[in-house]
Coordinates of C-alpha atoms in Angstrom, one line a residue:
X1 CA 30.6 6.2 6.5
X2 CA 27.8 6.2 9.0
X3 CA 24.2 7.0 8.0
X4 CA 21.8 8.1 10.8
X5 CA 18.1 8.0 10.1
X6 CA 16.2 10.9 11.8
X7 CA 12.6 11.8 11.9
X8 CA 11.5 15.3 10.7
X9 CA 8.5 17.2 12.1
X10 CA 6.6 16.2 8.9
X11 CA 7.2 12.5 9.6
X12 CA 9.8 12.1 6.9
X13 CA 13.2 10.3 7.3
X14 CA 16.3 12.3 6.8
X15 CA 19.8 10.9 6.5
X16 CA 22.8 12.5 8.4
X17 CA 26.1 11.3 6.9
X18 CA 29.2 11.2 9.2
X19 CA 32.5 10.2 7.7
X20 CA 34.7 7.9 9.8
X21 CA 38.4 7.6 9.0
X22 CA 39.6 4.2 7.9
X23 CA 36.2 2.7 7.8
X24 CA 35.5 -0.1 5.3
X25 CA 32.0 -0.8 6.2
X26 CA 28.8 1.2 5.3
X27 CA 26.3 1.2 8.1
X28 CA 22.8 2.2 7.6
X29 CA 21.0 2.5 10.9
X30 CA 17.4 1.3 10.8
X31 CA 15.1 1.8 13.7
X32 CA 12.2 -0.5 14.1
X33 CA 8.8 0.0 15.9
X34 CA 6.1 -2.5 16.3
X35 CA 3.1 -3.3 18.5
X36 CA 1.0 -6.5 18.8
X37 CA -1.6 -7.4 16.2
X38 CA -3.5 -10.5 17.2
X39 CA -5.4 -12.5 14.5
X40 CA -6.6 -16.0 13.7
X41 CA -4.2 -18.3 11.9
X42 CA -6.1 -17.9 8.7
X43 CA -5.8 -14.3 8.8
X44 CA -2.6 -12.5 8.0
X45 CA -1.1 -10.5 10.8
X46 CA -1.0 -6.8 10.2
X47 CA 1.4 -4.1 11.6
X48 CA 0.1 -1.6 13.9
X49 CA 2.7 1.1 14.6
X50 CA 2.6 3.3 17.8
X51 CA 4.6 6.3 16.6
X52 CA 3.8 8.9 19.1
X53 CA 6.0 12.0 19.3
X54 CA 9.3 12.1 17.5
X55 CA 10.9 9.1 19.2
X56 CA 9.9 6.4 16.8
X57 CA 11.3 5.7 13.4
X58 CA 9.9 2.9 11.1
X59 CA 11.0 1.0 8.1
X60 CA 7.8 -0.7 7.3
X61 CA 9.0 -3.8 5.6
X62 CA 11.3 -4.7 8.3
X63 CA 8.8 -3.8 11.0
X64 CA 6.2 -6.0 9.5
X65 CA 8.6 -9.0 9.3
X66 CA 9.6 -8.7 12.9
X67 CA 6.2 -7.9 14.1
X68 CA 4.8 -11.0 12.5
X69 CA 7.5 -13.2 13.9
X70 CA 7.3 -12.0 17.5
X71 CA 3.4 -11.8 17.7
X72 CA 2.9 -15.0 15.8
X73 CA 4.9 -16.9 18.3
X74 CA 3.1 -15.2 21.3
X75 CA -0.3 -15.8 19.6
X76 CA 0.4 -19.5 19.2
X77 CA 1.5 -19.8 22.8
X78 CA -1.6 -18.0 24.2
X79 CA -4.0 -20.0 21.9
X80 CA -2.3 -23.3 22.5
X81 CA -1.7 -24.7 19.0
X82 CA -0.6 -28.2 18.2
X83 CA -2.6 -29.8 20.9
X84 CA -1.0 -27.9 23.7
X85 CA -2.9 -26.1 26.4
X86 CA -3.1 -22.4 26.0
X87 CA -1.0 -20.3 28.5
X88 CA -1.3 -17.0 30.1
X89 CA 0.2 -14.4 27.9
X90 CA 0.5 -10.6 28.1
X91 CA 0.1 -8.4 24.9
X92 CA 3.5 -7.2 23.8
X93 CA 3.5 -3.4 23.0
X94 CA 6.2 -1.5 21.2
X95 CA 7.8 1.1 23.4
X96 CA 9.8 4.1 21.9
X97 CA 12.0 4.4 25.0
X98 CA 13.1 0.8 24.6
X99 CA 13.8 1.4 21.0
X100 CA 16.1 4.2 22.0
X101 CA 17.8 1.8 24.4
X102 CA 18.3 -0.7 21.7
X103 CA 19.8 1.9 19.4
X104 CA 22.2 2.9 22.3
X105 CA 23.1 -0.7 23.0
X106 CA 24.1 -1.1 19.4
X107 CA 26.4 1.8 19.6
X108 CA 27.6 1.2 23.1
X109 CA 27.4 -2.6 24.0
X110 CA 26.6 -3.1 27.6
X111 CA 24.9 0.2 28.1
X112 CA 21.4 -1.2 28.5
X113 CA 19.5 -1.6 31.7
X114 CA 20.6 -4.9 33.2
X115 CA 17.0 -5.7 34.3
X116 CA 15.8 -5.7 30.7
X117 CA 15.8 -8.6 28.3
X118 CA 17.9 -8.8 25.2
X119 CA 17.7 -10.6 21.9
X120 CA 20.2 -10.2 19.1
X121 CA 20.0 -11.7 15.5
X122 CA 22.1 -11.3 12.5
X123 CA 23.2 -12.7 9.2
X124 CA 25.0 -12.2 5.9
X125 CA 23.0 -11.9 2.7
X126 CA 22.9 -11.0 -1.0
X127 CA 20.0 -9.7 -2.9
X128 CA 16.8 -8.5 -1.2
X129 CA 17.3 -7.4 2.4
X130 CA 13.6 -8.0 3.1
X131 CA 13.8 -11.6 1.8
X132 CA 17.0 -12.1 3.8
X133 CA 15.1 -10.8 7.0
X134 CA 12.8 -13.9 6.7
X135 CA 15.8 -16.3 6.8
X136 CA 17.6 -14.4 9.6
X137 CA 14.5 -14.4 11.7
X138 CA 14.2 -18.2 11.2
X139 CA 17.6 -18.6 12.8
X140 CA 16.0 -17.6 16.1
X141 CA 14.0 -20.9 16.3
X142 CA 17.2 -22.8 17.1
X143 CA 18.2 -20.1 19.7
X144 CA 16.7 -21.4 22.9
X145 CA 17.5 -18.4 25.0
X146 CA 16.0 -16.0 22.3
X147 CA 12.9 -18.1 22.2
X148 CA 12.4 -17.9 26.0
X149 CA 12.7 -14.2 25.8
X150 CA 10.4 -13.6 22.8
X151 CA 7.6 -15.8 24.4
X152 CA 8.1 -14.7 27.8
X153 CA 4.6 -14.1 29.0
X154 CA 5.4 -11.4 31.6
X155 CA 7.0 -9.1 29.0
X156 CA 4.6 -6.3 28.0
X157 CA 6.8 -3.9 26.0
X158 CA 9.8 -4.0 23.7
X159 CA 11.7 -1.9 21.1
X160 CA 14.1 -2.8 18.4
X161 CA 16.9 -1.2 16.4
X162 CA 19.0 -2.5 13.6
X163 CA 21.7 -1.7 11.1
X164 CA 22.6 -2.9 7.6
X165 CA 26.3 -3.1 6.6
X166 CA 28.1 -3.6 3.3
X167 CA 31.7 -4.4 2.8
X168 CA 33.2 -2.1 0.2
X169 CA 35.6 -4.7 -1.3
X170 CA 33.4 -7.7 -1.4
X171 CA 30.0 -6.3 -1.7
X172 CA 28.7 -8.7 0.8
X173 CA 26.0 -7.3 3.0
X174 CA 25.1 -8.1 6.6
X175 CA 22.1 -7.2 8.9
X176 CA 22.3 -7.0 12.7
X177 CA 19.4 -6.4 15.0
X178 CA 18.9 -5.8 18.7
X179 CA 15.6 -5.9 20.6
X180 CA 15.1 -5.0 24.2
X181 CA 12.3 -6.1 26.4
X182 CA 10.9 -4.6 29.7
X183 CA 11.0 -8.0 31.4
X184 CA 13.2 -11.0 31.1
X185 CA 13.0 -14.6 32.6
X186 CA 14.9 -15.1 35.8
X187 CA 17.5 -17.9 36.0
X188 CA 15.7 -21.1 36.6
X189 CA 12.2 -19.6 36.4
X190 CA 9.5 -21.9 35.4
X191 CA 7.8 -20.6 32.3
X192 CA 5.1 -23.3 32.2
X193 CA 2.7 -21.6 34.8
X194 CA -0.5 -19.9 34.0
X195 CA -3.3 -20.8 31.8
X196 CA -5.1 -19.2 28.9
X197 CA -7.2 -16.4 30.3
X198 CA -11.0 -16.5 30.2
X199 CA -11.5 -14.0 33.0
X200 CA -9.6 -11.2 34.7
X201 CA -8.8 -13.6 37.4
X202 CA -6.7 -15.7 35.1
X203 CA -4.3 -12.7 34.5
X204 CA -2.1 -13.1 37.5
X205 CA 1.3 -11.4 36.8
X206 CA 0.3 -7.9 37.3
X207 CA -2.4 -6.4 39.7
X208 CA -5.3 -5.0 37.9
X209 CA -4.8 -6.9 34.8
X210 CA -7.7 -7.6 32.4
X211 CA -8.4 -10.5 30.1
X212 CA -9.7 -9.0 26.8
X213 CA -10.7 -10.0 23.4
X214 CA -8.4 -8.1 21.2
X215 CA -7.5 -7.6 17.5
X216 CA -4.9 -5.0 18.0
X217 CA -3.0 -3.1 20.6
X218 CA -2.0 0.4 19.8
X219 CA -0.3 2.1 22.6
X220 CA -2.8 1.9 25.5
X221 CA -5.8 1.8 23.2
X222 CA -7.4 -1.6 22.4
X223 CA -9.3 -2.0 19.2
X224 CA -13.0 -2.5 19.6
X225 CA -14.4 -5.9 18.9
X226 CA -17.4 -6.1 16.5
X227 CA -19.3 -9.1 15.2
X228 CA -17.4 -8.7 11.9
X229 CA -14.0 -8.9 13.6
X230 CA -14.7 -11.3 16.5
X231 CA -13.7 -14.4 14.6
X232 CA -10.2 -12.8 14.3
X233 CA -9.7 -12.0 17.9
X234 CA -8.5 -14.0 20.8
X235 CA -8.0 -13.5 24.5
X236 CA -4.9 -12.0 26.0
X237 CA -4.0 -10.4 29.3
X238 CA -3.4 -6.7 29.4
X239 CA -1.7 -4.8 32.4
X240 CA -3.6 -2.0 34.1

């Protein structure tokens, strides 16, 4: 039995149930949307959702977990933690069209745009799906190709989709996620170039880019920096 989550005009989620003959797995399709929230290490990352129109669906707990994982990594690269020099990094913004592409890729593997980047992660679990998400995300640290994509500084947009499955006989559950990115590393591309931006001239990947102090990115609107929030902001490149 397949459950499709849909968004109503009032922003509520509805479930469409489609029976599939001979199926032993229950699939619950969960669509994820996140955008970048940038904060200091002593400040918890917060989710900022770009949910324009009717194209985005959000499960907040899953969105927060994946948002923190993605943007925490990119934040550390840009800032240069652990004695490493900071590097040029572009803000990663959630894109509803890439979310749709990820959803389609789950249903029809190989249907995605070949020029886009792809990361998959999955795992079996019992108990809380949210707690399991933390463990499943942690498996990405040992996936070199996934780490290259998630921290790829030229990527500016991404979208993710996932599903939860339960085996009717054993009760064991499994989560599977797919994230698609607007840019991916080329074979043999040197990812060590660039430096942490201090001025617009340091943002070299896209013409017209700016180096800005940001706390959050929401669509194309960058949050204003005030004396109260300045300590929680850091510099990141933004495309024109």
